[in-house]
Amino acid sequence: MQHAPCDPATLPRPTSLSEVKGWFHSPDQVLFDWFLTRQGEQGQTGDLLEIGAYLGKSAIFMGRYLRPGELFTVCDLFDSPAGDDANSREMNRSYATLTRRAFEANYLSFHDELPAVVQGPSSVITDHVEPGTCRFIHVDASHLYEHVHGDIAAARDLIGPDGILVLDDFRAEHCPGVAAATWGAVATTGLRPLCITATKFYGTWGAYDEVHADLAAMLAGRDDMWHGAEQVAGDPMIRISGRKARLPGQPVSRHREERTPEHRPVRKSGLRALLGRR
Ligand SMILES: C[S@@+](CC[C@H](N)C(=O)[O-])C[C@H]1O[C@@H](n2cnc3c(N)ncnc32)[C@H](O)[C@@H]1O
């Protein structure tokens, strides 16, 4: 795919993940970190997939958990036109600043290599990823029912044994289609809900009891995230509220030394020095 010419001076140089525009809140960072780290500790191998990358905030975070021999694929329309009018309207409303170049510049600020990038509608993802290979899939793309239904069907095909599926915006007021597709998959495909946050649904078609018990134990040990059990379709799904959740370790930017004084919180003593007072 040829990129349009682009002035490198206009590309982003984030000095920290918090400078990358996107929607990836602290409770979800805690959960991504927990699921992906647990998979590593348990020796579970497999590839990572993100459908809907935008400027790379969640992809940059996920990329840190990639181990030798594993593949990370991201799929996004980026600058390409959406295949249908409803998706185009949604894109124009929400993602005017999106370019593939900006995604790549952001990603390479934190990692040495790009993931495999599939630029196109998510409906083509099964042509690019091998069936049964993914241990973790994050779906965060179109909000239209037909598309999300298709993304979940693709995820079911691509996910490996005991893989984790995360669905974004599964209950937001402005995207009822995601809710319909999510709970439809729970009702009809055997997708089992492990937990939900304000913005994301976490489920599996694989082994449930042990990962659920480990998750409940982890949450019981945290004082910064509320949780409670909710019986859903026969499973004890965990509801999590974590607006004050402490962030897990963050990916480190190669531009971190370029932080200007405005980036840094001014300590009181520094402030006094600046003002020339004792
Ligand atoms: C909410 S943003 C993703 C946010 C990102 N995961 C983050 O954490 O910052 C949704 C992305 O999905 C992409 N998208 C929308 N419809 C799509 C489709 N049908 N196929 C592939 N990508 C799509 C948009 O281009 C946009 O970049």
PDB file of C-alpha atoms and ligand atoms in Angstrom:
ATOM      1  CA  MET A   1       0.000   0.000   0.000  1.00  0.00           C
ATOM      2  CA  GLN A   2       1.470   3.396  -1.051  1.00  0.00           C
ATOM      3  CA  HIS A   3       1.335   6.160   1.495  1.00  0.00           C
ATOM      4  CA  ALA A   4       0.392   9.681   0.504  1.00  0.00           C
ATOM      5  CA  PRO A   5       3.390  12.065   0.754  1.00  0.00           C
ATOM      6  CA  CYS A   6       3.591  13.423   4.254  1.00  0.00           C
ATOM      7  CA  ASP A   7       5.781  15.972   6.029  1.00  0.00           C
ATOM      8  CA  PRO A   8       7.592  14.088   8.845  1.00  0.00           C
ATOM      9  CA  ALA A   9       7.535  17.292  10.920  1.00  0.00           C
ATOM     10  CA  THR A  10       3.764  16.986  11.174  1.00  0.00           C
ATOM     11  CA  LEU A  11       3.847  13.416  12.530  1.00  0.00           C
ATOM     12  CA  PRO A  12       3.244  12.876  16.250  1.00  0.00           C
ATOM     13  CA  ARG A  13       6.154  12.305  18.663  1.00  0.00           C
ATOM     14  CA  PRO A  14       4.399  11.252  21.860  1.00  0.00           C
ATOM     15  CA  THR A  15       6.639  11.293  24.923  1.00  0.00           C
ATOM     16  CA  SER A  16       4.225   9.058  26.870  1.00  0.00           C
ATOM     17  CA  LEU A  17       1.151   6.894  26.204  1.00  0.00           C
ATOM     18  CA  SER A  18      -1.045   9.543  27.771  1.00  0.00           C
ATOM     19  CA  GLU A  19      -0.141  11.831  24.856  1.00  0.00           C
ATOM     20  CA  VAL A  20      -1.554   9.382  22.282  1.00  0.00           C
ATOM     21  CA  LYS A  21      -5.133  10.302  21.473  1.00  0.00           C
ATOM     22  CA  GLY A  22      -7.628   7.523  21.975  1.00  0.00           C
ATOM     23  CA  TRP A  23      -9.969   5.787  24.364  1.00  0.00           C
ATOM     24  CA  PHE A  24      -8.231   3.338  26.655  1.00  0.00           C
ATOM     25  CA  HIS A  25      -9.079   3.941  30.267  1.00  0.00           C
ATOM     26  CA  SER A  26      -7.220   2.872  33.382  1.00  0.00           C
ATOM     27  CA  PRO A  27      -9.460  -0.079  34.449  1.00  0.00           C
ATOM     28  CA  ASP A  28      -9.099  -1.545  30.966  1.00  0.00           C
ATOM     29  CA  GLN A  29      -5.349  -1.016  31.028  1.00  0.00           C
ATOM     30  CA  VAL A  30      -5.309  -2.937  34.324  1.00  0.00           C
ATOM     31  CA  LEU A  31      -7.347  -5.769  32.785  1.00  0.00           C
ATOM     32  CA  PHE A  32      -5.386  -5.981  29.516  1.00  0.00           C
ATOM     33  CA  ASP A  33      -2.218  -6.092  31.601  1.00  0.00           C
ATOM     34  CA  TRP A  34      -3.662  -8.769  33.871  1.00  0.00           C
ATOM     35  CA  PHE A  35      -5.037 -11.063  31.121  1.00  0.00           C
ATOM     36  CA  LEU A  36      -1.972 -10.745  28.892  1.00  0.00           C
ATOM     37  CA  THR A  37       0.495 -11.197  31.748  1.00  0.00           C
ATOM     38  CA  ARG A  38      -1.437 -14.200  33.064  1.00  0.00           C
ATOM     39  CA  GLN A  39      -1.357 -15.812  29.622  1.00  0.00           C
ATOM     40  CA  GLY A  40       2.423 -15.361  29.598  1.00  0.00           C
ATOM     41  CA  GLU A  41       2.809 -16.786  33.106  1.00  0.00           C
ATOM     42  CA  GLN A  42       0.696 -19.796  32.172  1.00  0.00           C
ATOM     43  CA  GLY A  43       2.773 -20.460  29.072  1.00  0.00           C
ATOM     44  CA  GLN A  44      -0.188 -19.799  26.797  1.00  0.00           C
ATOM     45  CA  THR A  45       1.131 -18.877  23.355  1.00  0.00           C
ATOM     46  CA  GLY A  46      -0.728 -17.307  20.457  1.00  0.00           C
ATOM     47  CA  ASP A  47      -1.068 -14.182  18.404  1.00  0.00           C
ATOM     48  CA  LEU A  48      -2.633 -10.819  19.225  1.00  0.00           C
ATOM     49  CA  LEU A  49      -5.252  -9.069  17.111  1.00  0.00           C
ATOM     50  CA  GLU A  50      -6.794  -5.631  17.300  1.00  0.00           C
ATOM     51  CA  ILE A  51      -9.673  -4.609  15.032  1.00  0.00           C
ATOM     52  CA  GLY A  52      -9.953  -0.798  15.235  1.00  0.00           C
ATOM     53  CA  ALA A  53      -6.644   0.827  16.130  1.00  0.00           C
ATOM     54  CA  TYR A  54      -7.243   4.572  15.504  1.00  0.00           C
ATOM     55  CA  LEU A  55      -4.006   6.346  16.539  1.00  0.00           C
ATOM     56  CA  GLY A  56      -2.639   3.298  18.321  1.00  0.00           C
ATOM     57  CA  LYS A  57      -3.277   3.884  22.018  1.00  0.00           C
ATOM     58  CA  SER A  58      -4.482   0.361  22.869  1.00  0.00           C
ATOM     59  CA  ALA A  59      -2.303  -1.242  20.170  1.00  0.00           C
ATOM     60  CA  ILE A  60       0.845   0.348  21.642  1.00  0.00           C
ATOM     61  CA  PHE A  61      -0.161  -1.032  25.028  1.00  0.00           C
ATOM     62  CA  MET A  62      -0.877  -4.545  23.654  1.00  0.00           C
ATOM     63  CA  GLY A  63       2.363  -4.625  21.666  1.00  0.00           C
ATOM     64  CA  ARG A  64       4.371  -4.879  24.869  1.00  0.00           C
ATOM     65  CA  TYR A  65       3.005  -8.376  25.558  1.00  0.00           C
ATOM     66  CA  LEU A  66       4.087  -9.839  22.233  1.00  0.00           C
ATOM     67  CA  ARG A  67       6.606 -12.632  22.692  1.00  0.00           C
ATOM     68  CA  PRO A  68       9.131 -14.087  20.257  1.00  0.00           C
ATOM     69  CA  GLY A  69       7.418 -16.120  17.561  1.00  0.00           C
ATOM     70  CA  GLU A  70       4.046 -14.436  18.061  1.00  0.00           C
ATOM     71  CA  LEU A  71       2.320 -12.101  15.603  1.00  0.00           C
ATOM     72  CA  PHE A  72       0.426  -8.916  16.269  1.00  0.00           C
ATOM     73  CA  THR A  73      -2.060  -7.838  13.596  1.00  0.00           C
ATOM     74  CA  VAL A  74      -4.055  -4.632  13.604  1.00  0.00           C
ATOM     75  CA  CYS A  75      -6.889  -3.924  11.203  1.00  0.00           C
ATOM     76  CA  ASP A  76      -8.278  -0.454  10.514  1.00  0.00           C
ATOM     77  CA  LEU A  77      -9.717   1.478   7.632  1.00  0.00           C
ATOM     78  CA  PHE A  78      -7.306   4.357   8.407  1.00  0.00           C
ATOM     79  CA  ASP A  79      -7.496   6.697   5.410  1.00  0.00           C
ATOM     80  CA  SER A  80      -9.436   4.264   3.207  1.00  0.00           C
ATOM     81  CA  PRO A  81     -13.094   4.893   2.461  1.00  0.00           C
ATOM     82  CA  ALA A  82     -15.554   2.756   4.421  1.00  0.00           C
ATOM     83  CA  GLY A  83     -17.452   0.236   2.329  1.00  0.00           C
ATOM     84  CA  ASP A  84     -20.918   1.588   3.141  1.00  0.00           C
ATOM     85  CA  ASP A  85     -22.643   4.904   3.844  1.00  0.00           C
ATOM     86  CA  ALA A  86     -23.517   4.247   7.482  1.00  0.00           C
ATOM     87  CA  ASN A  87     -19.891   3.347   8.309  1.00  0.00           C
ATOM     88  CA  SER A  88     -18.662   6.405   6.345  1.00  0.00           C
ATOM     89  CA  ARG A  89     -20.944   8.726   8.327  1.00  0.00           C
ATOM     90  CA  GLU A  90     -19.674   7.208  11.592  1.00  0.00           C
ATOM     91  CA  MET A  91     -16.049   7.613  10.437  1.00  0.00           C
ATOM     92  CA  ASN A  92     -16.458  11.255   9.369  1.00  0.00           C
ATOM     93  CA  ARG A  93     -18.143  12.114  12.657  1.00  0.00           C
ATOM     94  CA  SER A  94     -15.561  10.531  14.906  1.00  0.00           C
ATOM     95  CA  TYR A  95     -12.126  10.058  13.365  1.00  0.00           C
ATOM     96  CA  ALA A  96     -11.277  13.129  11.266  1.00  0.00           C
ATOM     97  CA  THR A  97      -7.633  13.181  12.424  1.00  0.00           C
ATOM     98  CA  LEU A  98      -6.922   9.582  11.564  1.00  0.00           C
ATOM     99  CA  THR A  99      -4.132   8.620   9.210  1.00  0.00           C
ATOM    100  CA  ARG A 100      -2.141   5.459   8.932  1.00  0.00           C
ATOM    101  CA  ARG A 101       1.050   7.524   9.053  1.00  0.00           C
ATOM    102  CA  ALA A 102       0.097   8.967  12.419  1.00  0.00           C
ATOM    103  CA  PHE A 103      -0.708   5.477  13.757  1.00  0.00           C
ATOM    104  CA  GLU A 104       2.682   4.219  12.578  1.00  0.00           C
ATOM    105  CA  ALA A 105       4.579   7.205  13.993  1.00  0.00           C
ATOM    106  CA  ASN A 106       2.866   6.742  17.343  1.00  0.00           C
ATOM    107  CA  TYR A 107       3.495   2.987  17.393  1.00  0.00           C
ATOM    108  CA  LEU A 108       7.157   3.307  16.440  1.00  0.00           C
ATOM    109  CA  SER A 109       7.631   5.836  19.248  1.00  0.00           C
ATOM    110  CA  PHE A 110       7.222   2.893  21.655  1.00  0.00           C
ATOM    111  CA  HIS A 111       8.241  -0.203  19.684  1.00  0.00           C
ATOM    112  CA  ASP A 112      11.021  -1.118  17.260  1.00  0.00           C
ATOM    113  CA  GLU A 113       8.719  -2.795  14.744  1.00  0.00           C
ATOM    114  CA  LEU A 114       5.225  -2.210  13.470  1.00  0.00           C
ATOM    115  CA  PRO A 115       2.576  -4.897  13.832  1.00  0.00           C
ATOM    116  CA  ALA A 116       1.192  -6.429  10.638  1.00  0.00           C
ATOM    117  CA  VAL A 117      -1.231  -3.753   9.427  1.00  0.00           C
ATOM    118  CA  VAL A 118      -4.350  -4.727   7.493  1.00  0.00           C
ATOM    119  CA  GLN A 119      -5.731  -1.522   6.040  1.00  0.00           C
ATOM    120  CA  GLY A 120      -9.331  -2.190   5.113  1.00  0.00           C
ATOM    121  CA  PRO A 121     -12.712  -3.113   6.502  1.00  0.00           C
ATOM    122  CA  SER A 122     -12.735  -5.673   9.278  1.00  0.00           C
ATOM    123  CA  SER A 123     -14.733  -8.005   7.028  1.00  0.00           C
ATOM    124  CA  VAL A 124     -11.420  -8.979   5.331  1.00  0.00           C
ATOM    125  CA  ILE A 125      -9.608  -9.944   8.539  1.00  0.00           C
ATOM    126  CA  THR A 126     -10.145 -13.690   8.108  1.00  0.00           C
ATOM    127  CA  ASP A 127      -8.153 -13.467   4.846  1.00  0.00           C
ATOM    128  CA  HIS A 128      -5.113 -12.236   6.813  1.00  0.00           C
ATOM    129  CA  VAL A 129      -5.081 -14.135  10.119  1.00  0.00           C
ATOM    130  CA  GLU A 130      -4.927 -17.910  10.467  1.00  0.00           C
ATOM    131  CA  PRO A 131      -7.909 -19.615  12.139  1.00  0.00           C
ATOM    132  CA  GLY A 132      -7.479 -20.642  15.773  1.00  0.00           C
ATOM    133  CA  THR A 133      -4.243 -18.677  16.313  1.00  0.00           C
ATOM    134  CA  CYS A 134      -5.100 -15.704  18.554  1.00  0.00           C
ATOM    135  CA  ARG A 135      -4.846 -15.689  22.333  1.00  0.00           C
ATOM    136  CA  PHE A 136      -6.187 -12.142  22.732  1.00  0.00           C
ATOM    137  CA  ILE A 137      -8.502 -10.193  20.409  1.00  0.00           C
ATOM    138  CA  HIS A 138      -9.625  -6.591  20.938  1.00  0.00           C
ATOM    139  CA  VAL A 139     -12.565  -5.477  18.788  1.00  0.00           C
ATOM    140  CA  ASP A 140     -12.916  -1.678  18.785  1.00  0.00           C
ATOM    141  CA  ALA A 141     -13.972  -0.732  15.250  1.00  0.00           C
ATOM    142  CA  SER A 142     -17.395  -0.119  13.689  1.00  0.00           C
ATOM    143  CA  HIS A 143     -20.387   0.389  15.995  1.00  0.00           C
ATOM    144  CA  LEU A 144     -22.927  -0.956  13.520  1.00  0.00           C
ATOM    145  CA  TYR A 145     -24.686  -4.180  14.474  1.00  0.00           C
ATOM    146  CA  GLU A 146     -24.002  -6.023  11.211  1.00  0.00           C
ATOM    147  CA  HIS A 147     -20.283  -5.182  11.376  1.00  0.00           C
ATOM    148  CA  VAL A 148     -19.809  -6.072  15.042  1.00  0.00           C
ATOM    149  CA  HIS A 149     -21.769  -9.284  14.522  1.00  0.00           C
ATOM    150  CA  GLY A 150     -19.326 -10.086  11.705  1.00  0.00           C
ATOM    151  CA  ASP A 151     -16.307  -9.092  13.836  1.00  0.00           C
ATOM    152  CA  ILE A 152     -17.422 -11.443  16.621  1.00  0.00           C
ATOM    153  CA  ALA A 153     -17.970 -14.259  14.110  1.00  0.00           C
ATOM    154  CA  ALA A 154     -14.459 -13.627  12.728  1.00  0.00           C
ATOM    155  CA  ALA A 155     -13.027 -13.551  16.257  1.00  0.00           C
ATOM    156  CA  ARG A 156     -14.634 -16.900  16.993  1.00  0.00           C
ATOM    157  CA  ASP A 157     -12.935 -18.313  13.945  1.00  0.00           C
ATOM    158  CA  LEU A 158      -9.521 -16.744  14.698  1.00  0.00           C
ATOM    159  CA  ILE A 159      -9.346 -17.228  18.462  1.00  0.00           C
ATOM    160  CA  GLY A 160      -7.250 -20.061  19.854  1.00  0.00           C
ATOM    161  CA  PRO A 161      -7.955 -22.342  22.817  1.00  0.00           C
ATOM    162  CA  ASP A 162      -8.892 -20.323  25.928  1.00  0.00           C
ATOM    163  CA  GLY A 163      -8.383 -17.041  24.089  1.00  0.00           C
ATOM    164  CA  ILE A 164      -9.840 -13.810  25.460  1.00  0.00           C
ATOM    165  CA  LEU A 165     -12.169 -11.607  23.410  1.00  0.00           C
ATOM    166  CA  VAL A 166     -12.621  -7.924  24.367  1.00  0.00           C
ATOM    167  CA  LEU A 167     -15.452  -5.883  22.861  1.00  0.00           C
ATOM    168  CA  ASP A 168     -15.412  -2.104  23.187  1.00  0.00           C
ATOM    169  CA  ASP A 169     -18.433   0.172  23.627  1.00  0.00           C
ATOM    170  CA  PHE A 170     -20.730  -2.760  24.303  1.00  0.00           C
ATOM    171  CA  ARG A 171     -23.162  -0.640  26.308  1.00  0.00           C
ATOM    172  CA  ALA A 172     -22.742   3.000  25.309  1.00  0.00           C
ATOM    173  CA  GLU A 173     -25.930   4.901  24.569  1.00  0.00           C
ATOM    174  CA  HIS A 174     -24.748   5.927  21.103  1.00  0.00           C
ATOM    175  CA  CYS A 175     -23.981   2.399  19.888  1.00  0.00           C
ATOM    176  CA  PRO A 176     -26.847  -0.009  20.614  1.00  0.00           C
ATOM    177  CA  GLY A 177     -25.693  -2.217  17.729  1.00  0.00           C
ATOM    178  CA  VAL A 178     -22.582  -3.234  19.689  1.00  0.00           C
ATOM    179  CA  ALA A 179     -24.737  -4.186  22.686  1.00  0.00           C
ATOM    180  CA  ALA A 180     -27.070  -6.210  20.483  1.00  0.00           C
ATOM    181  CA  ALA A 181     -24.169  -8.050  18.844  1.00  0.00           C
ATOM    182  CA  THR A 182     -22.367  -8.654  22.154  1.00  0.00           C
ATOM    183  CA  TRP A 183     -25.257 -10.072  24.119  1.00  0.00           C
ATOM    184  CA  GLY A 184     -26.520 -11.890  21.019  1.00  0.00           C
ATOM    185  CA  ALA A 185     -23.192 -13.730  20.899  1.00  0.00           C
ATOM    186  CA  VAL A 186     -23.518 -14.597  24.603  1.00  0.00           C
ATOM    187  CA  ALA A 187     -27.030 -15.920  24.026  1.00  0.00           C
ATOM    188  CA  THR A 188     -26.365 -17.878  20.836  1.00  0.00           C
ATOM    189  CA  THR A 189     -22.666 -18.723  20.377  1.00  0.00           C
ATOM    190  CA  GLY A 190     -21.523 -19.835  23.814  1.00  0.00           C
ATOM    191  CA  LEU A 191     -19.397 -16.710  24.402  1.00  0.00           C
ATOM    192  CA  ARG A 192     -19.122 -16.581  28.206  1.00  0.00           C
ATOM    193  CA  PRO A 193     -18.904 -13.202  29.945  1.00  0.00           C
ATOM    194  CA  LEU A 194     -15.967 -12.958  32.361  1.00  0.00           C
ATOM    195  CA  CYS A 195     -16.240  -9.295  33.306  1.00  0.00           C
ATOM    196  CA  ILE A 196     -17.326  -5.861  32.157  1.00  0.00           C
ATOM    197  CA  THR A 197     -16.033  -2.345  32.776  1.00  0.00           C
ATOM    198  CA  ALA A 198     -17.773   0.914  31.887  1.00  0.00           C
ATOM    199  CA  THR A 199     -16.609   0.535  28.302  1.00  0.00           C
ATOM    200  CA  LYS A 200     -15.460  -3.008  27.584  1.00  0.00           C
ATOM    201  CA  PHE A 201     -16.782  -6.579  27.688  1.00  0.00           C
ATOM    202  CA  TYR A 202     -14.342  -9.449  28.341  1.00  0.00           C
ATOM    203  CA  GLY A 203     -15.352 -12.993  27.436  1.00  0.00           C
ATOM    204  CA  THR A 204     -14.139 -16.382  26.307  1.00  0.00           C
ATOM    205  CA  TRP A 205     -15.298 -19.415  24.378  1.00  0.00           C
ATOM    206  CA  GLY A 206     -12.695 -21.431  26.253  1.00  0.00           C
ATOM    207  CA  ALA A 207     -12.034 -22.573  29.810  1.00  0.00           C
ATOM    208  CA  TYR A 208     -13.860 -20.283  32.224  1.00  0.00           C
ATOM    209  CA  ASP A 209     -13.712 -21.291  35.887  1.00  0.00           C
ATOM    210  CA  GLU A 210      -9.988 -20.922  36.591  1.00  0.00           C
ATOM    211  CA  VAL A 211      -9.492 -17.591  34.826  1.00  0.00           C
ATOM    212  CA  HIS A 212     -12.674 -16.275  36.452  1.00  0.00           C
ATOM    213  CA  ALA A 213     -11.483 -17.354  39.923  1.00  0.00           C
ATOM    214  CA  ASP A 214      -8.028 -15.820  39.367  1.00  0.00           C
ATOM    215  CA  LEU A 215      -9.603 -12.586  38.178  1.00  0.00           C
ATOM    216  CA  ALA A 216     -11.902 -12.428  41.222  1.00  0.00           C
ATOM    217  CA  ALA A 217      -8.889 -13.018  43.496  1.00  0.00           C
ATOM    218  CA  MET A 218      -6.864 -10.270  41.796  1.00  0.00           C
ATOM    219  CA  LEU A 219      -9.764  -7.814  42.145  1.00  0.00           C
ATOM    220  CA  ALA A 220     -10.312  -8.740  45.801  1.00  0.00           C
ATOM    221  CA  GLY A 221      -6.726  -7.642  46.462  1.00  0.00           C
ATOM    222  CA  ARG A 222      -7.164  -4.138  44.978  1.00  0.00           C
ATOM    223  CA  ASP A 223      -8.480  -1.175  46.887  1.00  0.00           C
ATOM    224  CA  ASP A 224      -8.731   1.062  43.817  1.00  0.00           C
ATOM    225  CA  MET A 225     -11.359  -0.882  41.826  1.00  0.00           C
ATOM    226  CA  TRP A 226     -14.872  -1.810  42.953  1.00  0.00           C
ATOM    227  CA  HIS A 227     -16.281  -5.126  41.746  1.00  0.00           C
ATOM    228  CA  GLY A 228     -19.386  -7.223  42.208  1.00  0.00           C
ATOM    229  CA  ALA A 229     -20.764 -10.468  40.760  1.00  0.00           C
ATOM    230  CA  GLU A 230     -23.701 -10.471  38.368  1.00  0.00           C
ATOM    231  CA  GLN A 231     -25.331 -13.703  37.183  1.00  0.00           C
ATOM    232  CA  VAL A 232     -25.586 -13.441  33.384  1.00  0.00           C
ATOM    233  CA  ALA A 233     -26.760 -16.290  31.163  1.00  0.00           C
ATOM    234  CA  GLY A 234     -25.709 -18.757  33.853  1.00  0.00           C
ATOM    235  CA  ASP A 235     -22.240 -17.268  34.443  1.00  0.00           C
ATOM    236  CA  PRO A 236     -21.030 -15.221  37.442  1.00  0.00           C
ATOM    237  CA  MET A 237     -19.828 -12.268  35.382  1.00  0.00           C
ATOM    238  CA  ILE A 238     -17.873  -9.632  37.334  1.00  0.00           C
ATOM    239  CA  ARG A 239     -18.900  -5.997  37.069  1.00  0.00           C
ATOM    240  CA  ILE A 240     -15.958  -3.637  37.585  1.00  0.00           C
ATOM    241  CA  SER A 241     -15.922   0.047  38.322  1.00  0.00           C
ATOM    242  CA  GLY A 242     -12.470   1.551  38.342  1.00  0.00           C
ATOM    243  CA  ARG A 243     -12.435   5.258  37.673  1.00  0.00           C
ATOM    244  CA  LYS A 244      -9.675   5.636  40.252  1.00  0.00           C
ATOM    245  CA  ALA A 245      -7.746   2.548  39.176  1.00  0.00           C
ATOM    246  CA  ARG A 246      -3.980   2.925  39.359  1.00  0.00           C
ATOM    247  CA  LEU A 247      -2.396   2.614  35.924  1.00  0.00           C
ATOM    248  CA  PRO A 248      -0.226  -0.451  35.311  1.00  0.00           C
ATOM    249  CA  GLY A 249       3.323  -0.025  34.004  1.00  0.00           C
ATOM    250  CA  GLN A 250       3.285   2.083  30.853  1.00  0.00           C
ATOM    251  CA  PRO A 251       5.070   1.513  27.538  1.00  0.00           C
ATOM    252  CA  VAL A 252       8.111   3.778  27.339  1.00  0.00           C
ATOM    253  CA  SER A 253       8.476   6.262  24.488  1.00  0.00           C
ATOM    254  CA  ARG A 254      11.801   6.770  22.741  1.00  0.00           C
ATOM    255  CA  HIS A 255      10.935  10.514  22.801  1.00  0.00           C
ATOM    256  CA  ARG A 256      10.569  10.685  26.571  1.00  0.00           C
ATOM    257  CA  GLU A 257      13.683  12.855  26.915  1.00  0.00           C
ATOM    258  CA  GLU A 258      12.015  15.451  24.709  1.00  0.00           C
ATOM    259  CA  ARG A 259       9.518  16.270  27.419  1.00  0.00           C
ATOM    260  CA  THR A 260       9.339  20.029  27.741  1.00  0.00           C
ATOM    261  CA  PRO A 261       8.925  21.789  31.093  1.00  0.00           C
ATOM    262  CA  GLU A 262       5.184  22.062  30.340  1.00  0.00           C
ATOM    263  CA  HIS A 263       4.982  18.248  30.382  1.00  0.00           C
ATOM    264  CA  ARG A 264       6.468  18.015  33.861  1.00  0.00           C
ATOM    265  CA  PRO A 265       4.483  18.658  36.994  1.00  0.00           C
ATOM    266  CA  VAL A 266       6.253  21.518  38.794  1.00  0.00           C
ATOM    267  CA  ARG A 267       7.219  20.482  42.313  1.00  0.00           C
ATOM    268  CA  LYS A 268       6.508  22.966  45.062  1.00  0.00           C
ATOM    269  CA  SER A 269      10.192  23.501  45.767  1.00  0.00           C
ATOM    270  CA  GLY A 270      10.786  24.050  42.025  1.00  0.00           C
ATOM    271  CA  LEU A 271       7.943  26.520  41.929  1.00  0.00           C
ATOM    272  CA  ARG A 272       9.410  28.437  44.855  1.00  0.00           C
ATOM    273  CA  ALA A 273      12.792  28.505  43.107  1.00  0.00           C
ATOM    274  CA  LEU A 274      11.140  29.782  39.933  1.00  0.00           C
ATOM    275  CA  LEU A 275       9.411  32.524  41.873  1.00  0.00           C
ATOM    276  CA  GLY A 276      12.619  33.322  43.779  1.00  0.00           C
ATOM    277  CA  ARG A 277      10.975  32.718  47.205  1.00  0.00           C
ATOM    278  CA  ARG A 278      12.147  30.647  50.163  1.00  0.00           C
TER     279      ARG A 278
HETATM  280  C1  LIG B   1     -12.725   3.845  18.640  1.00  0.00           C
HETATM  281  S1  LIG B   1     -11.512   3.843  17.412  1.00  0.00           S
HETATM  282  C2  LIG B   1     -10.325   2.719  18.041  1.00  0.00           C
HETATM  283  C3  LIG B   1      -9.682   3.223  19.284  1.00  0.00           C
HETATM  284  C4  LIG B   1      -8.401   2.543  19.692  1.00  0.00           C
HETATM  285  N1  LIG B   1      -8.561   1.096  19.875  1.00  0.00           N
HETATM  286  C5  LIG B   1      -7.869   3.186  20.972  1.00  0.00           C
HETATM  287  O1  LIG B   1      -7.836   2.519  22.019  1.00  0.00           O
HETATM  288  O2  LIG B   1      -7.518   4.353  20.918  1.00  0.00           O
HETATM  289  C6  LIG B   1     -12.282   2.942  16.116  1.00  0.00           C
HETATM  290  C7  LIG B   1     -11.438   2.669  14.894  1.00  0.00           C
HETATM  291  O3  LIG B   1     -12.145   1.720  14.103  1.00  0.00           O
HETATM  292  C8  LIG B   1     -11.935   2.000  12.747  1.00  0.00           C
HETATM  293  N2  LIG B   1     -13.071   1.428  11.983  1.00  0.00           N
HETATM  294  C9  LIG B   1     -14.355   1.866  11.917  1.00  0.00           C
HETATM  295  N3  LIG B   1     -15.083   1.059  11.133  1.00  0.00           N
HETATM  296  C10 LIG B   1     -14.244   0.081  10.698  1.00  0.00           C
HETATM  297  C11 LIG B   1     -14.398  -1.053   9.874  1.00  0.00           C
HETATM  298  N4  LIG B   1     -15.569  -1.358   9.320  1.00  0.00           N
HETATM  299  N5  LIG B   1     -13.322  -1.845   9.653  1.00  0.00           N
HETATM  300  C12 LIG B   1     -12.102  -1.544  10.201  1.00  0.00           C
HETATM  301  N6  LIG B   1     -11.905  -0.486  11.001  1.00  0.00           N
HETATM  302  C13 LIG B   1     -12.962   0.323  11.245  1.00  0.00           C
HETATM  303  C14 LIG B   1     -11.842   3.515  12.653  1.00  0.00           C
HETATM  304  O4  LIG B   1     -11.047   3.859  11.523  1.00  0.00           O
HETATM  305  C15 LIG B   1     -11.173   3.870  14.002  1.00  0.00           C
HETATM  306  O5  LIG B   1      -9.789   4.020  13.836  1.00  0.00           O
END
